[in-house]
């Protein structure tokens, strides 16, 4: 299957700083990427949908000015958590689909963010 | 997307078949049943999907009832590495909104 990578796999930062997480489709072009967030012992919650070359669509309750998403190429989307706070500590997961993919969504391994 | 109901947890002995049920009584005619799993601290992994016929691949089998209101994911010979949260998702595969809506899933624990 197609491979999606994320970098970094984990990050620890101080409160008030910004953190950038990268999501890459390694062997296919991803017209659409999704960003999910998962708190401990909870299920994945969709944060936003990112389409290459256009603005991301955010889910209700997700602050677009705090979670900046850029999808500048067909293989890379980035999520920047600005002015991070301890409550932003979570497991962030991206996924990607291609225009020809009907059946499966390819997930990255996730990024563990801890804000001190 | 149709709502699904899964038991919160199940245990299975290593080497035995694991049968994970999912209820989706409000499924519509054009919605597929998808199964994903998430091993602890990893991203979800696609397992299998189906519309109305039973499906089998190298990972699992999917049995969908004739009325399509429920399904069962079968791992024929469970191993310790199959311990994970299993998600049953019902959705239309095409269309602009192709994100997945994850429920709470079933925590499968394979016991040695």
PDB file of C-alpha atoms in Angstrom:
ATOM      1  CA  UNK A   1       0.000   0.000   0.000  1.00  0.00           C
ATOM      2  CA  UNK A   2       0.887   3.658  -0.199  1.00  0.00           C
ATOM      3  CA  UNK A   3       3.133   5.111   2.482  1.00  0.00           C
ATOM      4  CA  UNK A   4       2.545   8.270   4.472  1.00  0.00           C
ATOM      5  CA  UNK A   5       5.231   9.601   6.777  1.00  0.00           C
ATOM      6  CA  UNK A   6       5.131  12.173   9.537  1.00  0.00           C
ATOM      7  CA  UNK A   7       7.905  14.199  11.067  1.00  0.00           C
ATOM      8  CA  UNK A   8       8.700  14.468  13.851  1.00  0.00           C
ATOM      9  CA  UNK A   9       7.377  11.322  15.479  1.00  0.00           C
ATOM     10  CA  UNK A  10       7.384  13.072  18.818  1.00  0.00           C
ATOM     11  CA  UNK A  11       8.101  16.579  20.048  1.00  0.00           C
ATOM     12  CA  UNK A  12       8.265  18.302  23.397  1.00  0.00           C
ATOM     13  CA  UNK A  13       7.972  22.063  23.500  1.00  0.00           C
ATOM     14  CA  UNK A  14       7.485  24.870  25.953  1.00  0.00           C
ATOM     15  CA  UNK A  15       4.174  26.623  26.352  1.00  0.00           C
ATOM     16  CA  UNK A  16       3.848  29.578  23.991  1.00  0.00           C
ATOM     17  CA  UNK A  17       6.079  28.211  21.267  1.00  0.00           C
ATOM     18  CA  UNK A  18       5.018  26.993  17.824  1.00  0.00           C
ATOM     19  CA  UNK A  19       5.480  23.500  16.487  1.00  0.00           C
ATOM     20  CA  UNK A  20       5.378  22.354  12.875  1.00  0.00           C
ATOM     21  CA  UNK A  21       4.411  18.814  11.926  1.00  0.00           C
ATOM     22  CA  UNK A  22       5.016  17.513   8.415  1.00  0.00           C
ATOM     23  CA  UNK A  23       2.969  14.910   6.580  1.00  0.00           C
ATOM     24  CA  UNK A  24       4.367  13.424   3.389  1.00  0.00           C
ATOM     25  CA  UNK A  25       3.008  10.965   0.885  1.00  0.00           C
ATOM     26  CA  UNK A  26       6.117   9.045  -0.127  1.00  0.00           C
ATOM     27  CA  UNK A  27       5.090   7.139  -3.235  1.00  0.00           C
ATOM     28  CA  UNK A  28       1.943   8.820  -4.473  1.00  0.00           C
ATOM     29  CA  UNK A  29       0.466  12.232  -4.994  1.00  0.00           C
ATOM     30  CA  UNK A  30      -2.131  13.244  -2.454  1.00  0.00           C
ATOM     31  CA  UNK A  31      -4.747  15.671  -3.640  1.00  0.00           C
ATOM     32  CA  UNK A  32      -6.351  15.656  -0.216  1.00  0.00           C
ATOM     33  CA  UNK A  33      -4.892  15.205   3.220  1.00  0.00           C
ATOM     34  CA  UNK A  34      -6.671  15.096   6.552  1.00  0.00           C
ATOM     35  CA  UNK A  35      -5.435  16.039   9.998  1.00  0.00           C
ATOM     36  CA  UNK A  36      -6.774  14.226  13.024  1.00  0.00           C
ATOM     37  CA  UNK A  37      -6.154  14.645  16.740  1.00  0.00           C
ATOM     38  CA  UNK A  38      -6.396  11.916  19.321  1.00  0.00           C
ATOM     39  CA  UNK A  39      -6.381  12.430  23.086  1.00  0.00           C
ATOM     40  CA  UNK A  40      -5.482   9.552  25.424  1.00  0.00           C
ATOM     41  CA  UNK A  41      -8.048   6.761  25.474  1.00  0.00           C
ATOM     42  CA  UNK A  42     -10.202   8.574  22.938  1.00  0.00           C
ATOM     43  CA  UNK A  43     -10.922   8.069  19.276  1.00  0.00           C
ATOM     44  CA  UNK A  44      -9.553  10.092  16.391  1.00  0.00           C
ATOM     45  CA  UNK A  45     -11.228  13.435  15.792  1.00  0.00           C
ATOM     46  CA  UNK A  46     -10.972  15.156  12.442  1.00  0.00           C
ATOM     47  CA  UNK A  47      -9.465  18.627  12.684  1.00  0.00           C
ATOM     48  CA  UNK A  48      -9.290  19.763   9.084  1.00  0.00           C
ATOM     49  CA  UNK A  49      -9.274  18.790   5.451  1.00  0.00           C
ATOM     50  CA  UNK A  50      -6.386  20.021   3.371  1.00  0.00           C
ATOM     51  CA  UNK A  51      -6.548  20.241  -0.419  1.00  0.00           C
ATOM     52  CA  UNK A  52      -3.447  20.968  -2.432  1.00  0.00           C
ATOM     53  CA  UNK A  53      -3.239  24.584  -3.485  1.00  0.00           C
ATOM     54  CA  UNK A  54      -6.254  25.790  -1.546  1.00  0.00           C
ATOM     55  CA  UNK A  55      -7.191  26.791   1.970  1.00  0.00           C
ATOM     56  CA  UNK A  56      -7.914  24.076   4.480  1.00  0.00           C
ATOM     57  CA  UNK A  57     -11.416  23.383   5.689  1.00  0.00           C
ATOM     58  CA  UNK A  58     -11.620  23.219   9.463  1.00  0.00           C
ATOM     59  CA  UNK A  59     -14.068  21.263  11.552  1.00  0.00           C
ATOM     60  CA  UNK A  60     -16.321  23.095  13.940  1.00  0.00           C
ATOM     61  CA  UNK A  61     -14.522  24.053  17.105  1.00  0.00           C
ATOM     62  CA  UNK A  62     -11.027  23.917  15.603  1.00  0.00           C
ATOM     63  CA  UNK A  63      -9.310  27.308  15.563  1.00  0.00           C
ATOM     64  CA  UNK A  64      -7.861  27.954  12.131  1.00  0.00           C
ATOM     65  CA  UNK A  65      -5.551  30.671  13.441  1.00  0.00           C
ATOM     66  CA  UNK A  66      -4.099  28.320  16.002  1.00  0.00           C
ATOM     67  CA  UNK A  67      -3.727  25.258  13.800  1.00  0.00           C
ATOM     68  CA  UNK A  68      -2.217  26.503  10.558  1.00  0.00           C
ATOM     69  CA  UNK A  69      -2.340  24.057   7.691  1.00  0.00           C
ATOM     70  CA  UNK A  70      -0.395  24.372   4.471  1.00  0.00           C
ATOM     71  CA  UNK A  71      -0.680  21.955   1.555  1.00  0.00           C
ATOM     72  CA  UNK A  72       1.691  23.527  -0.937  1.00  0.00           C
ATOM     73  CA  UNK A  73       2.489  20.414  -2.940  1.00  0.00           C
ATOM     74  CA  UNK A  74       0.904  17.084  -3.808  1.00  0.00           C
ATOM     75  CA  UNK A  75       3.214  15.258  -1.416  1.00  0.00           C
ATOM     76  CA  UNK A  76       3.452  17.558   1.581  1.00  0.00           C
ATOM     77  CA  UNK A  77       1.069  19.063   4.090  1.00  0.00           C
ATOM     78  CA  UNK A  78       2.139  20.802   7.271  1.00  0.00           C
ATOM     79  CA  UNK A  79       0.312  21.501  10.496  1.00  0.00           C
ATOM     80  CA  UNK A  80       1.655  24.272  12.696  1.00  0.00           C
ATOM     81  CA  UNK A  81       0.414  24.506  16.245  1.00  0.00           C
ATOM     82  CA  UNK A  82       0.906  28.140  17.142  1.00  0.00           C
ATOM     83  CA  UNK A  83       1.375  29.383  20.700  1.00  0.00           C
ATOM     84  CA  UNK A  84       1.038  25.870  22.010  1.00  0.00           C
ATOM     85  CA  UNK A  85      -0.439  25.246  25.439  1.00  0.00           C
ATOM     86  CA  UNK A  86      -0.490  22.112  27.575  1.00  0.00           C
ATOM     87  CA  UNK A  87      -4.058  21.361  26.480  1.00  0.00           C
ATOM     88  CA  UNK A  88      -2.748  21.022  22.912  1.00  0.00           C
ATOM     89  CA  UNK A  89      -0.751  17.989  23.987  1.00  0.00           C
ATOM     90  CA  UNK A  90      -2.087  15.166  21.887  1.00  0.00           C
ATOM     91  CA  UNK A  91      -1.381  12.600  19.188  1.00  0.00           C
ATOM     92  CA  UNK A  92      -1.674  14.227  15.768  1.00  0.00           C
ATOM     93  CA  UNK A  93      -2.267  11.954  12.781  1.00  0.00           C
ATOM     94  CA  UNK A  94      -2.462  12.811   9.115  1.00  0.00           C
ATOM     95  CA  UNK A  95      -3.927  10.789   6.308  1.00  0.00           C
ATOM     96  CA  UNK A  96      -3.883  11.073   2.567  1.00  0.00           C
ATOM     97  CA  UNK A  97      -5.977   9.954  -0.358  1.00  0.00           C
ATOM     98  CA  UNK A  98      -5.424  10.181  -4.073  1.00  0.00           C
ATOM     99  CA  UNK A  99      -7.899  11.239  -6.653  1.00  0.00           C
ATOM    100  CA  UNK A 100      -8.174   7.644  -7.757  1.00  0.00           C
ATOM    101  CA  UNK A 101      -8.532   6.143  -4.309  1.00  0.00           C
ATOM    102  CA  UNK A 102     -12.024   4.992  -3.580  1.00  0.00           C
ATOM    103  CA  UNK A 103     -11.442   2.491  -0.929  1.00  0.00           C
ATOM    104  CA  UNK A 104      -8.742   3.248   1.539  1.00  0.00           C
ATOM    105  CA  UNK A 105      -7.231   6.201   3.255  1.00  0.00           C
ATOM    106  CA  UNK A 106      -3.522   6.020   4.038  1.00  0.00           C
ATOM    107  CA  UNK A 107      -2.510   7.118   7.511  1.00  0.00           C
ATOM    108  CA  UNK A 108       0.751   8.434   8.821  1.00  0.00           C
ATOM    109  CA  UNK A 109       2.323   6.990  11.984  1.00  0.00           C
ATOM    110  CA  UNK A 110       1.340   9.983  14.066  1.00  0.00           C
ATOM    111  CA  UNK A 111       3.179  12.707  15.991  1.00  0.00           C
ATOM    112  CA  UNK A 112       3.098  12.827  19.782  1.00  0.00           C
ATOM    113  CA  UNK A 113       3.110  16.470  20.943  1.00  0.00           C
ATOM    114  CA  UNK A 114       3.781  17.292  24.566  1.00  0.00           C
ATOM    115  CA  UNK A 115       3.567  20.920  25.648  1.00  0.00           C
ATOM    116  CA  UNK A 116       5.164  21.702  28.985  1.00  0.00           C
TER     117      UNK A 116
ATOM    118  CA  UNK B   1     -22.380   8.465   7.474  1.00  0.00           C
ATOM    119  CA  UNK B   2     -24.358   5.770   9.255  1.00  0.00           C
ATOM    120  CA  UNK B   3     -23.703   5.285  12.964  1.00  0.00           C
ATOM    121  CA  UNK B   4     -22.027   2.093  14.112  1.00  0.00           C
ATOM    122  CA  UNK B   5     -22.073   0.261  17.418  1.00  0.00           C
ATOM    123  CA  UNK B   6     -19.228  -1.952  18.598  1.00  0.00           C
ATOM    124  CA  UNK B   7     -18.473  -3.639  21.911  1.00  0.00           C
ATOM    125  CA  UNK B   8     -15.863  -1.655  23.821  1.00  0.00           C
ATOM    126  CA  UNK B   9     -13.539  -4.590  24.394  1.00  0.00           C
ATOM    127  CA  UNK B  10     -12.937  -8.244  23.576  1.00  0.00           C
ATOM    128  CA  UNK B  11     -10.346 -10.844  24.428  1.00  0.00           C
ATOM    129  CA  UNK B  12      -9.143 -13.648  22.202  1.00  0.00           C
ATOM    130  CA  UNK B  13      -6.693 -16.482  22.738  1.00  0.00           C
ATOM    131  CA  UNK B  14      -3.632 -16.483  20.526  1.00  0.00           C
ATOM    132  CA  UNK B  15      -4.082 -18.760  17.528  1.00  0.00           C
ATOM    133  CA  UNK B  16      -7.860 -18.703  17.739  1.00  0.00           C
ATOM    134  CA  UNK B  17     -10.221 -16.779  15.492  1.00  0.00           C
ATOM    135  CA  UNK B  18     -11.205 -13.305  16.632  1.00  0.00           C
ATOM    136  CA  UNK B  19     -14.741 -12.309  15.650  1.00  0.00           C
ATOM    137  CA  UNK B  20     -15.456  -8.617  16.008  1.00  0.00           C
ATOM    138  CA  UNK B  21     -19.077  -7.542  15.575  1.00  0.00           C
ATOM    139  CA  UNK B  22     -20.427  -4.237  14.354  1.00  0.00           C
ATOM    140  CA  UNK B  23     -24.017  -3.030  14.191  1.00  0.00           C
ATOM    141  CA  UNK B  24     -24.986  -0.501  11.545  1.00  0.00           C
ATOM    142  CA  UNK B  25     -28.758  -0.711  11.405  1.00  0.00           C
ATOM    143  CA  UNK B  26     -29.174   2.669   9.670  1.00  0.00           C
ATOM    144  CA  UNK B  27     -26.839   1.870   6.775  1.00  0.00           C
ATOM    145  CA  UNK B  28     -28.053   3.128   3.424  1.00  0.00           C
ATOM    146  CA  UNK B  29     -27.847   1.316   0.121  1.00  0.00           C
ATOM    147  CA  UNK B  30     -24.740   3.023  -1.204  1.00  0.00           C
ATOM    148  CA  UNK B  31     -22.706   2.904   2.001  1.00  0.00           C
ATOM    149  CA  UNK B  32     -19.790   0.536   2.400  1.00  0.00           C
ATOM    150  CA  UNK B  33     -18.511  -1.065   5.585  1.00  0.00           C
ATOM    151  CA  UNK B  34     -14.853  -0.343   6.295  1.00  0.00           C
ATOM    152  CA  UNK B  35     -12.625  -1.758   8.992  1.00  0.00           C
ATOM    153  CA  UNK B  36      -9.489  -0.115  10.296  1.00  0.00           C
ATOM    154  CA  UNK B  37      -7.345  -0.918  13.271  1.00  0.00           C
ATOM    155  CA  UNK B  38      -5.017   1.161  15.398  1.00  0.00           C
ATOM    156  CA  UNK B  39      -2.185  -0.387  17.295  1.00  0.00           C
ATOM    157  CA  UNK B  40      -1.194   1.627  20.340  1.00  0.00           C
ATOM    158  CA  UNK B  41       0.579   4.908  19.468  1.00  0.00           C
ATOM    159  CA  UNK B  42       0.419   4.259  15.729  1.00  0.00           C
ATOM    160  CA  UNK B  43      -1.723   5.574  12.912  1.00  0.00           C
ATOM    161  CA  UNK B  44      -4.786   3.576  11.821  1.00  0.00           C
ATOM    162  CA  UNK B  45      -4.302   0.784   9.321  1.00  0.00           C
ATOM    163  CA  UNK B  46      -6.820  -0.201   6.672  1.00  0.00           C
ATOM    164  CA  UNK B  47      -7.984  -3.800   6.944  1.00  0.00           C
ATOM    165  CA  UNK B  48     -10.859  -4.503   4.604  1.00  0.00           C
ATOM    166  CA  UNK B  49     -14.082  -3.105   3.198  1.00  0.00           C
ATOM    167  CA  UNK B  50     -17.265  -4.434   1.615  1.00  0.00           C
ATOM    168  CA  UNK B  51     -20.672  -3.480   0.318  1.00  0.00           C
ATOM    169  CA  UNK B  52     -22.855  -6.562   0.629  1.00  0.00           C
ATOM    170  CA  UNK B  53     -20.836  -9.603  -0.320  1.00  0.00           C
ATOM    171  CA  UNK B  54     -18.468 -11.299   2.061  1.00  0.00           C
ATOM    172  CA  UNK B  55     -14.880 -10.272   1.480  1.00  0.00           C
ATOM    173  CA  UNK B  56     -11.542 -11.849   2.294  1.00  0.00           C
ATOM    174  CA  UNK B  57      -7.985 -10.636   2.000  1.00  0.00           C
ATOM    175  CA  UNK B  58      -4.652 -11.574   3.492  1.00  0.00           C
ATOM    176  CA  UNK B  59      -5.487  -9.879   6.772  1.00  0.00           C
ATOM    177  CA  UNK B  60      -9.085 -10.752   7.512  1.00  0.00           C
ATOM    178  CA  UNK B  61     -12.546 -11.748   6.361  1.00  0.00           C
ATOM    179  CA  UNK B  62     -15.609  -9.540   6.428  1.00  0.00           C
ATOM    180  CA  UNK B  63     -19.031 -11.078   6.809  1.00  0.00           C
ATOM    181  CA  UNK B  64     -21.994  -8.778   6.118  1.00  0.00           C
ATOM    182  CA  UNK B  65     -25.505  -9.932   6.961  1.00  0.00           C
ATOM    183  CA  UNK B  66     -28.032 -10.130   4.186  1.00  0.00           C
ATOM    184  CA  UNK B  67     -29.959  -7.124   5.479  1.00  0.00           C
ATOM    185  CA  UNK B  68     -26.610  -5.296   5.848  1.00  0.00           C
ATOM    186  CA  UNK B  69     -27.515  -4.111   9.322  1.00  0.00           C
ATOM    187  CA  UNK B  70     -24.521  -5.763  10.905  1.00  0.00           C
ATOM    188  CA  UNK B  71     -21.157  -7.231  10.036  1.00  0.00           C
ATOM    189  CA  UNK B  72     -18.357  -9.257  11.574  1.00  0.00           C
ATOM    190  CA  UNK B  73     -14.647  -8.901  11.068  1.00  0.00           C
ATOM    191  CA  UNK B  74     -12.840 -12.193  11.412  1.00  0.00           C
ATOM    192  CA  UNK B  75      -9.146 -12.555  12.120  1.00  0.00           C
ATOM    193  CA  UNK B  76      -8.735 -16.278  11.463  1.00  0.00           C
ATOM    194  CA  UNK B  77      -5.656 -16.928  13.578  1.00  0.00           C
ATOM    195  CA  UNK B  78      -5.097 -14.063  15.974  1.00  0.00           C
ATOM    196  CA  UNK B  79      -1.562 -13.242  17.083  1.00  0.00           C
ATOM    197  CA  UNK B  80      -0.299 -11.002  19.849  1.00  0.00           C
ATOM    198  CA  UNK B  81       0.443  -8.365  17.210  1.00  0.00           C
ATOM    199  CA  UNK B  82      -3.256  -8.169  16.413  1.00  0.00           C
ATOM    200  CA  UNK B  83      -3.888  -6.494  19.769  1.00  0.00           C
ATOM    201  CA  UNK B  84      -5.334  -3.130  18.753  1.00  0.00           C
ATOM    202  CA  UNK B  85      -8.444  -0.986  18.640  1.00  0.00           C
ATOM    203  CA  UNK B  86     -10.627  -2.026  15.717  1.00  0.00           C
ATOM    204  CA  UNK B  87     -12.884   0.525  14.104  1.00  0.00           C
ATOM    205  CA  UNK B  88     -15.935  -0.244  11.995  1.00  0.00           C
ATOM    206  CA  UNK B  89     -16.876   2.675   9.759  1.00  0.00           C
ATOM    207  CA  UNK B  90     -19.796   2.964   7.367  1.00  0.00           C
ATOM    208  CA  UNK B  91     -19.638   5.483   4.585  1.00  0.00           C
ATOM    209  CA  UNK B  92     -20.008   6.265   0.925  1.00  0.00           C
ATOM    210  CA  UNK B  93     -16.565   5.864  -0.655  1.00  0.00           C
ATOM    211  CA  UNK B  94     -16.812   8.619  -3.218  1.00  0.00           C
ATOM    212  CA  UNK B  95     -17.662  12.265  -2.997  1.00  0.00           C
ATOM    213  CA  UNK B  96     -15.926  15.357  -1.796  1.00  0.00           C
ATOM    214  CA  UNK B  97     -16.130  14.606   1.918  1.00  0.00           C
ATOM    215  CA  UNK B  98     -14.033  11.516   2.179  1.00  0.00           C
ATOM    216  CA  UNK B  99     -12.779  11.909   5.690  1.00  0.00           C
ATOM    217  CA  UNK B 100     -13.377   9.019   8.063  1.00  0.00           C
ATOM    218  CA  UNK B 101     -15.524   9.387  11.156  1.00  0.00           C
ATOM    219  CA  UNK B 102     -14.128   7.181  13.895  1.00  0.00           C
ATOM    220  CA  UNK B 103     -16.302   5.844  16.681  1.00  0.00           C
ATOM    221  CA  UNK B 104     -14.951   4.396  19.891  1.00  0.00           C
ATOM    222  CA  UNK B 105     -14.048   1.028  18.357  1.00  0.00           C
ATOM    223  CA  UNK B 106     -13.362  -2.318  20.003  1.00  0.00           C
ATOM    224  CA  UNK B 107     -10.185  -2.908  21.982  1.00  0.00           C
ATOM    225  CA  UNK B 108      -9.119  -6.416  21.032  1.00  0.00           C
ATOM    226  CA  UNK B 109      -6.626  -8.016  23.356  1.00  0.00           C
ATOM    227  CA  UNK B 110      -5.005 -11.223  22.159  1.00  0.00           C
ATOM    228  CA  UNK B 111      -3.917 -13.298  25.118  1.00  0.00           C
ATOM    229  CA  UNK B 112      -0.953 -15.692  25.065  1.00  0.00           C
TER     230      UNK B 112
END
